[in-house]
XYZ file of C-alpha atoms in Angstrom:
429
model
C -20.828 -50.910 5.643
C -19.842 -47.800 3.655
C -22.857 -45.693 4.810
C -21.232 -45.806 8.270
C -17.512 -45.974 7.527
C -17.497 -43.277 4.837
C -18.683 -40.445 7.157
C -16.263 -41.660 9.845
C -13.329 -41.405 7.441
C -14.618 -37.991 6.330
C -14.429 -36.937 9.975
C -10.803 -38.091 10.076
C -10.155 -35.866 7.060
C -11.656 -32.828 8.777
C -9.919 -33.188 12.150
C -6.534 -31.909 10.820
C -8.265 -28.633 9.919
C -9.180 -28.128 13.581
C -6.250 -29.776 15.395
C -2.796 -29.166 13.945
C -1.233 -32.247 15.578
C -3.521 -34.562 13.578
C -2.194 -33.601 10.130
C -1.227 -37.233 9.402
C -4.896 -38.377 9.427
C -5.354 -36.796 6.009
C -3.316 -39.630 4.472
C -5.975 -42.223 5.327
C -9.131 -40.104 5.223
C -9.907 -40.647 1.533
C -9.567 -44.448 1.602
C -13.356 -44.967 1.150
C -13.200 -43.293 -2.269
C -10.504 -45.727 -3.402
C -12.340 -48.740 -1.989
C -15.737 -47.798 -3.431
C -15.468 -45.122 -6.173
C -19.215 -44.989 -6.836
C -21.047 -41.685 -7.250
C -23.170 -42.430 -4.172
C -20.064 -42.910 -2.055
C -18.430 -39.752 -3.475
C -21.587 -37.844 -2.603
C -21.798 -39.273 0.920
C -18.137 -38.553 1.617
C -18.363 -35.087 0.063
C -21.397 -34.001 2.080
C -19.950 -35.335 5.351
C -16.508 -33.837 4.728
C -17.763 -30.448 3.540
C -20.406 -29.940 6.237
C -17.872 -30.654 8.983
C -15.098 -28.652 7.320
C -17.169 -25.502 6.822
C -19.300 -25.764 9.962
C -17.830 -22.477 11.365
C -19.400 -20.713 8.360
C -22.826 -21.357 9.871
C -22.286 -18.461 12.271
C -21.652 -16.130 9.335
C -24.826 -17.303 7.612
C -26.780 -16.626 10.807
C -25.399 -13.084 11.085
C -26.251 -12.260 7.475
C -29.683 -13.899 7.343
C -30.842 -12.931 10.835
C -32.434 -16.296 11.654
C -31.488 -19.927 12.029
C -33.935 -21.311 9.460
C -32.549 -19.180 6.635
C -29.032 -19.721 7.950
C -29.335 -23.511 7.779
C -30.945 -23.346 4.329
C -28.206 -21.046 3.037
C -25.530 -23.273 4.540
C -27.115 -26.332 2.893
C -27.067 -24.623 -0.519
C -23.455 -23.600 0.051
C -22.465 -27.196 0.881
C -24.399 -28.506 -2.130
C -22.507 -26.193 -4.505
C -19.144 -27.063 -2.974
C -19.815 -30.820 -3.153
C -21.075 -30.503 -6.714
C -17.901 -28.725 -7.789
C -15.184 -30.460 -5.773
C -16.516 -34.001 -5.519
C -18.891 -34.088 -8.487
C -16.273 -32.938 -10.981
C -13.656 -35.199 -9.399
C -15.976 -38.169 -9.852
C -16.596 -37.268 -13.511
C -12.860 -37.019 -14.175
C -12.231 -40.423 -12.573
C -14.966 -41.923 -14.757
C -12.999 -40.585 -17.711
C -9.946 -42.502 -16.517
C -8.101 -39.747 -14.659
C -6.109 -40.870 -11.605
C -8.225 -39.883 -8.578
C -5.494 -37.888 -6.733
C -4.748 -35.992 -9.939
C -8.452 -35.398 -10.617
C -9.092 -34.043 -7.117
C -6.042 -31.760 -7.329
C -7.098 -30.494 -10.762
C -10.514 -29.507 -9.365
C -8.799 -27.683 -6.486
C -6.889 -25.692 -9.104
C -10.135 -25.035 -10.949
C -11.631 -23.624 -7.756
C -9.180 -20.738 -8.027
C -11.545 -19.437 -10.711
C -15.020 -20.905 -10.085
C -17.603 -20.366 -8.793
C -18.050 -16.578 -8.584
C -14.444 -15.660 -9.266
C -12.839 -18.387 -7.181
C -13.347 -20.454 -4.048
C -9.840 -21.384 -2.821
C -10.830 -22.808 0.575
C -10.388 -26.228 2.145
C -7.387 -27.389 0.109
C -6.061 -30.651 1.514
C -2.402 -29.720 1.066
C -2.814 -26.944 3.603
C -2.644 -29.370 6.543
C 1.002 -30.108 5.714
C 2.061 -26.703 7.092
C 1.741 -28.329 10.520
C 3.875 -31.349 9.615
C 7.431 -31.106 11.050
C 9.999 -30.674 8.245
C 7.609 -32.170 5.663
C 5.686 -28.904 5.547
C 8.714 -27.045 4.176
C 8.349 -29.004 0.938
C 5.360 -26.779 0.116
C 7.848 -24.101 -0.900
C 8.464 -26.182 -4.025
C 5.310 -28.306 -4.194
C 2.810 -25.509 -3.402
C -0.472 -26.421 -1.731
C -1.633 -28.253 -4.863
C 1.413 -30.475 -4.880
C 0.684 -31.099 -1.222
C -2.833 -32.281 -2.079
C -1.510 -34.573 -4.820
C 1.071 -35.980 -2.401
C -1.483 -36.661 0.347
C -3.929 -38.430 -1.961
C -1.211 -40.414 -3.726
C -0.037 -41.724 -0.364
C -3.652 -42.625 0.423
C -3.955 -44.536 -2.847
C -0.708 -46.423 -2.183
C -1.929 -47.344 1.307
C -5.116 -48.687 -0.250
C -3.113 -50.745 -2.755
C -0.827 -51.971 0.015
C -3.784 -53.237 2.034
C -5.444 -54.723 -1.051
C -2.337 -56.641 -2.148
C -0.685 -57.245 1.211
C -0.034 -60.915 0.574
C 1.290 -60.689 -2.974
C 2.741 -57.209 -3.633
C 3.387 -55.514 -0.305
C 7.106 -55.010 -0.982
C 6.299 -53.238 -4.245
C 3.907 -50.778 -2.596
C 6.092 -50.289 0.475
C 8.919 -49.309 -1.856
C 6.589 -46.972 -3.753
C 5.536 -45.325 -0.475
C 9.174 -44.826 0.435
C 9.916 -43.209 -2.924
C 6.853 -40.942 -2.780
C 7.730 -39.781 0.749
C 11.380 -39.204 -0.155
C 10.476 -36.572 -2.773
C 8.894 -33.962 -0.444
C 11.456 -34.749 2.255
C 14.275 -34.020 -0.190
C 12.567 -30.801 -1.289
C 12.116 -29.827 2.368
C 15.821 -30.355 3.076
C 16.754 -28.287 0.012
C 14.549 -25.405 1.130
C 15.785 -25.643 4.715
C 19.434 -25.526 3.581
C 18.892 -22.298 1.614
C 16.508 -20.679 4.100
C 17.498 -17.347 5.604
C 15.426 -15.613 8.264
C 15.606 -11.849 7.668
C 15.723 -9.189 10.369
C 14.302 -5.736 9.690
C 14.787 -4.034 13.055
C 11.128 -3.035 13.385
C 9.043 -2.984 16.543
C 5.429 -3.766 15.737
C 2.332 -3.310 17.890
C -0.457 -5.658 16.798
C -4.006 -4.835 17.928
C -6.786 -7.434 17.950
C -9.881 -5.937 19.630
C -12.006 -9.131 19.823
C -15.106 -7.244 18.711
C -18.213 -9.271 17.905
C -19.476 -8.959 14.358
C -22.898 -7.906 15.621
C -21.227 -4.900 17.292
C -19.307 -4.052 14.126
C -22.555 -4.058 12.142
C -24.888 -2.340 14.609
C -22.861 -0.534 17.273
C -20.449 1.663 15.358
C -19.949 4.227 18.133
C -18.721 1.600 20.587
C -16.464 0.029 17.956
C -14.814 3.376 17.124
C -14.297 4.319 20.755
C -12.875 0.960 21.744
C -10.567 0.775 18.716
C -9.290 4.293 19.434
C -8.712 3.367 23.070
C -6.630 0.313 22.144
C -4.497 2.299 19.702
C -3.912 4.914 22.398
C -2.646 2.099 24.690
C -0.026 0.839 22.211
C 3.601 1.441 23.293
C 5.133 4.714 22.168
C 8.327 2.990 21.041
C 6.485 0.872 18.470
C 7.600 1.782 14.951
C 4.319 0.658 13.409
C 0.865 -0.086 14.861
C -1.227 -2.582 12.895
C -4.999 -3.017 13.149
C -7.243 -5.646 11.525
C -9.702 -5.464 8.647
C -12.468 -2.798 8.823
C -11.140 -1.338 12.063
C -12.100 2.159 10.924
C -15.478 2.936 9.362
C -16.242 5.644 6.843
C -18.350 7.470 9.416
C -15.241 8.312 11.415
C -13.134 8.892 8.327
C -9.739 7.359 7.635
C -8.095 10.781 7.426
C -9.524 11.926 10.751
C -8.402 8.679 12.352
C -4.874 9.116 10.994
C -4.672 12.738 12.196
C -5.881 11.723 15.660
C -2.652 9.730 16.057
C -0.099 12.158 14.679
C 2.567 10.665 16.946
C 2.120 7.116 15.577
C 2.580 5.220 12.347
C -0.426 3.066 11.488
C -1.300 0.294 9.059
C -5.003 -0.370 9.464
C -8.067 -1.811 7.761
C -10.887 0.550 6.857
C -14.375 0.386 5.364
C -15.092 3.190 2.920
C -18.668 3.955 1.827
C -19.175 6.316 -1.107
C -21.682 7.337 -3.747
C -20.462 6.634 -7.275
C -22.079 9.252 -9.525
C -20.979 7.404 -12.665
C -23.050 4.399 -11.566
C -25.618 6.427 -9.618
C -25.430 4.010 -6.721
C -23.930 3.513 -3.261
C -20.818 1.339 -3.011
C -18.196 0.308 -0.497
C -14.526 -0.588 -0.542
C -12.460 -2.629 1.878
C -9.171 -0.809 2.361
C -5.720 -1.203 3.860
C -4.290 2.193 4.824
C -0.764 3.272 5.772
C -0.478 6.535 7.684
C 2.812 8.070 8.807
C 2.738 10.617 11.626
C -0.871 11.524 10.998
C -0.745 11.657 7.197
C -2.235 8.993 4.930
C 0.572 7.795 2.681
C -0.786 4.720 0.855
C -4.176 3.074 0.294
C -4.896 -0.396 -1.066
C -8.402 -1.544 -2.072
C -9.249 -5.227 -1.775
C -9.320 -6.979 -5.166
C -10.736 -10.450 -4.435
C -14.235 -10.006 -3.045
C -16.394 -12.565 -1.244
C -19.649 -13.305 -3.123
C -22.808 -12.805 -1.043
C -20.615 -11.298 1.679
C -19.208 -8.245 -0.082
C -21.342 -8.203 -3.207
C -24.353 -9.992 -4.710
C -23.515 -11.772 -7.990
C -25.640 -10.885 -11.013
C -28.796 -12.941 -11.244
C -29.121 -13.390 -7.475
C -30.545 -9.963 -6.602
C -33.896 -11.603 -5.805
C -32.364 -12.966 -2.587
C -32.404 -9.445 -1.160
C -36.134 -9.938 -0.496
C -35.328 -12.759 1.926
C -31.924 -11.687 3.259
C -31.872 -7.944 4.086
C -28.074 -7.953 4.466
C -27.720 -8.519 0.714
C -29.644 -5.303 0.097
C -26.737 -3.214 1.386
C -24.198 -1.496 -0.855
C -22.091 -3.764 -3.034
C -18.332 -3.571 -2.622
C -16.202 -2.476 -5.556
C -12.914 -4.332 -6.097
C -9.591 -2.562 -6.246
C -7.822 -2.217 -9.558
C -4.430 -3.670 -8.711
C -1.744 -4.554 -6.204
C -0.035 -2.009 -3.996
C 3.266 -2.048 -2.159
C 3.510 0.046 1.002
C 7.020 1.298 1.791
C 7.825 2.095 5.409
C 11.251 2.372 7.016
C 12.865 1.069 3.850
C 10.771 -2.135 4.065
C 8.289 -3.089 1.327
C 4.960 -4.325 2.723
C 2.512 -6.279 0.552
C -1.011 -5.724 1.964
C -3.682 -8.409 1.665
C -7.173 -8.297 3.112
C -8.803 -11.384 4.658
C -9.511 -14.090 2.059
C -6.963 -12.691 -0.423
C -4.243 -14.707 1.290
C -6.048 -17.874 0.153
C -5.156 -17.093 -3.452
C -1.588 -18.124 -4.348
C 0.702 -15.459 -5.742
C 3.581 -17.385 -7.218
C 6.519 -15.414 -8.489
C 5.646 -12.327 -6.454
C 9.137 -11.161 -5.405
C 8.988 -7.381 -5.069
C 8.047 -7.247 -1.389
C 9.767 -7.964 1.926
C 6.859 -8.569 4.283
C 3.302 -9.679 3.568
C 0.613 -8.164 5.806
C -2.765 -9.890 6.121
C -5.525 -7.817 7.724
C -8.537 -9.903 8.679
C -11.744 -10.022 10.690
C -12.828 -13.590 11.411
C -15.520 -12.617 13.904
C -17.973 -13.736 11.214
C -16.915 -17.336 11.848
C -15.294 -17.598 15.298
C -11.891 -18.649 16.596
C -11.695 -22.135 15.023
C -11.684 -20.409 11.661
C -9.210 -17.767 12.895
C -6.645 -20.460 13.670
C -7.236 -22.023 10.262
C -6.673 -18.606 8.711
C -3.313 -18.418 10.466
C -2.341 -21.737 8.894
C -3.119 -20.221 5.497
C -0.688 -17.412 6.291
C 1.913 -20.041 7.244
C 1.360 -21.691 3.872
C 1.971 -18.449 1.986
C 5.076 -17.705 4.096
C 6.578 -21.097 3.233
C 5.569 -20.934 -0.435
C 7.021 -17.452 -0.975
C 9.916 -17.618 1.489
C 8.801 -14.299 2.977
C 7.919 -13.000 6.444
C 4.188 -12.487 6.986
C 2.262 -10.520 9.597
C -1.242 -11.696 10.453
C -3.468 -9.105 12.124
C -6.894 -10.488 12.994
C -9.794 -9.055 14.966
C -10.459 -12.174 17.024
C -7.260 -14.041 17.671
C -4.074 -15.683 16.419
C -2.403 -12.485 15.250
C 1.373 -12.591 15.062
C 4.381 -12.949 12.792
C 5.034 -15.996 10.600
C 8.548 -16.619 9.331
C 9.534 -18.349 6.054
C 10.014 -21.662 7.872
C 6.394 -21.551 9.087
C 7.327 -20.571 12.654
C 4.596 -18.537 14.349
C 5.537 -15.908 16.943
C 2.716 -14.172 18.717
C 0.194 -14.054 21.530
C -3.013 -15.521 20.061
C -5.397 -13.974 22.602
C -3.715 -10.690 23.573
C -5.496 -7.488 22.619
C -2.141 -5.724 22.191
C 1.200 -7.376 21.544
C 4.626 -5.924 20.820
C 6.843 -7.920 18.449
C 10.251 -7.305 16.914
C 11.110 -8.482 13.422
């Protein structure tokens, strides 16, 4: 029966990534791998789980390839690599005698570094941010501890069902003990939690521009973005715009000067010719301007392979996918802290929030500038949950500014305050 039941359980494991109320399904989703830990079953579960989990990426592949045939082929290769890494390596570790929950979690940790400089997406522990009270335990457990917790509960449920007649009390007690640990950690964090107030009025702009327009209709994008900034309330202390809101054609300095009466924190795309490399490059920037003058600039450090640069050895793909023939992005050299109104802002661009930054204490507010129009709103909501995760883990306030929805403020207890589908919203923090 496993050719039928395994994909069904994989579906249960994916649903919490689309519907926050179904977070508890993750505890039972991986039961088929405990019941039948064969390579064939790992592969079947992995393909089903991964294809459903990353389905929103198909839109991004279509935009970059320009046709559905290449998009589907690229998506299939992407899923193959993910399954090979996450489920293939997990299977090998279990064959070596490693406890399956520990093996799976170890591979998630490994994905911080491979392939292509890290692929920290689709971590199971992330779904716990939507669990009442339990999610606060991630402050101490981190997302990896959350994954280990979820899979350990799944294993205990499997053992409970397997030995219901003879050892159910033993496994019921074990479940109680395992659940008590994150609950205790959640209570500890909740008891010490303090919600800060900075006295800032923020105007968040999310233009809802289609990615096709951002790539091919730059004049419209600039005019519409400028119009929305002009509409922001005058009493806002800081106006925030999403990733790549300003293109190099318009110029970040010209854009800042055009709004000399406002303070802006915005995403910008900067194209330049590097004479040392004799080639054209780009950088994805976060820019702080105060009363028309650019004060701070941060360049994105963690780049997306095949989206922002083509890894070495894969240049031949440019013959089939014209998008890859564009200028490669150059990564920034380090972190930056923007100071405004006595508040220290830690800028992050898009996928950078997926990388944990434990021990980072020298900032007050994290700011995530993103553009999820590549993937659509289901992914935008999932991105917001990632911001919630970082807010709980670090105990800091985070601002999420996204092009196509779910912008707002996330507090250290995971509370989201915002208007997901408003083009302009005014918030006080």
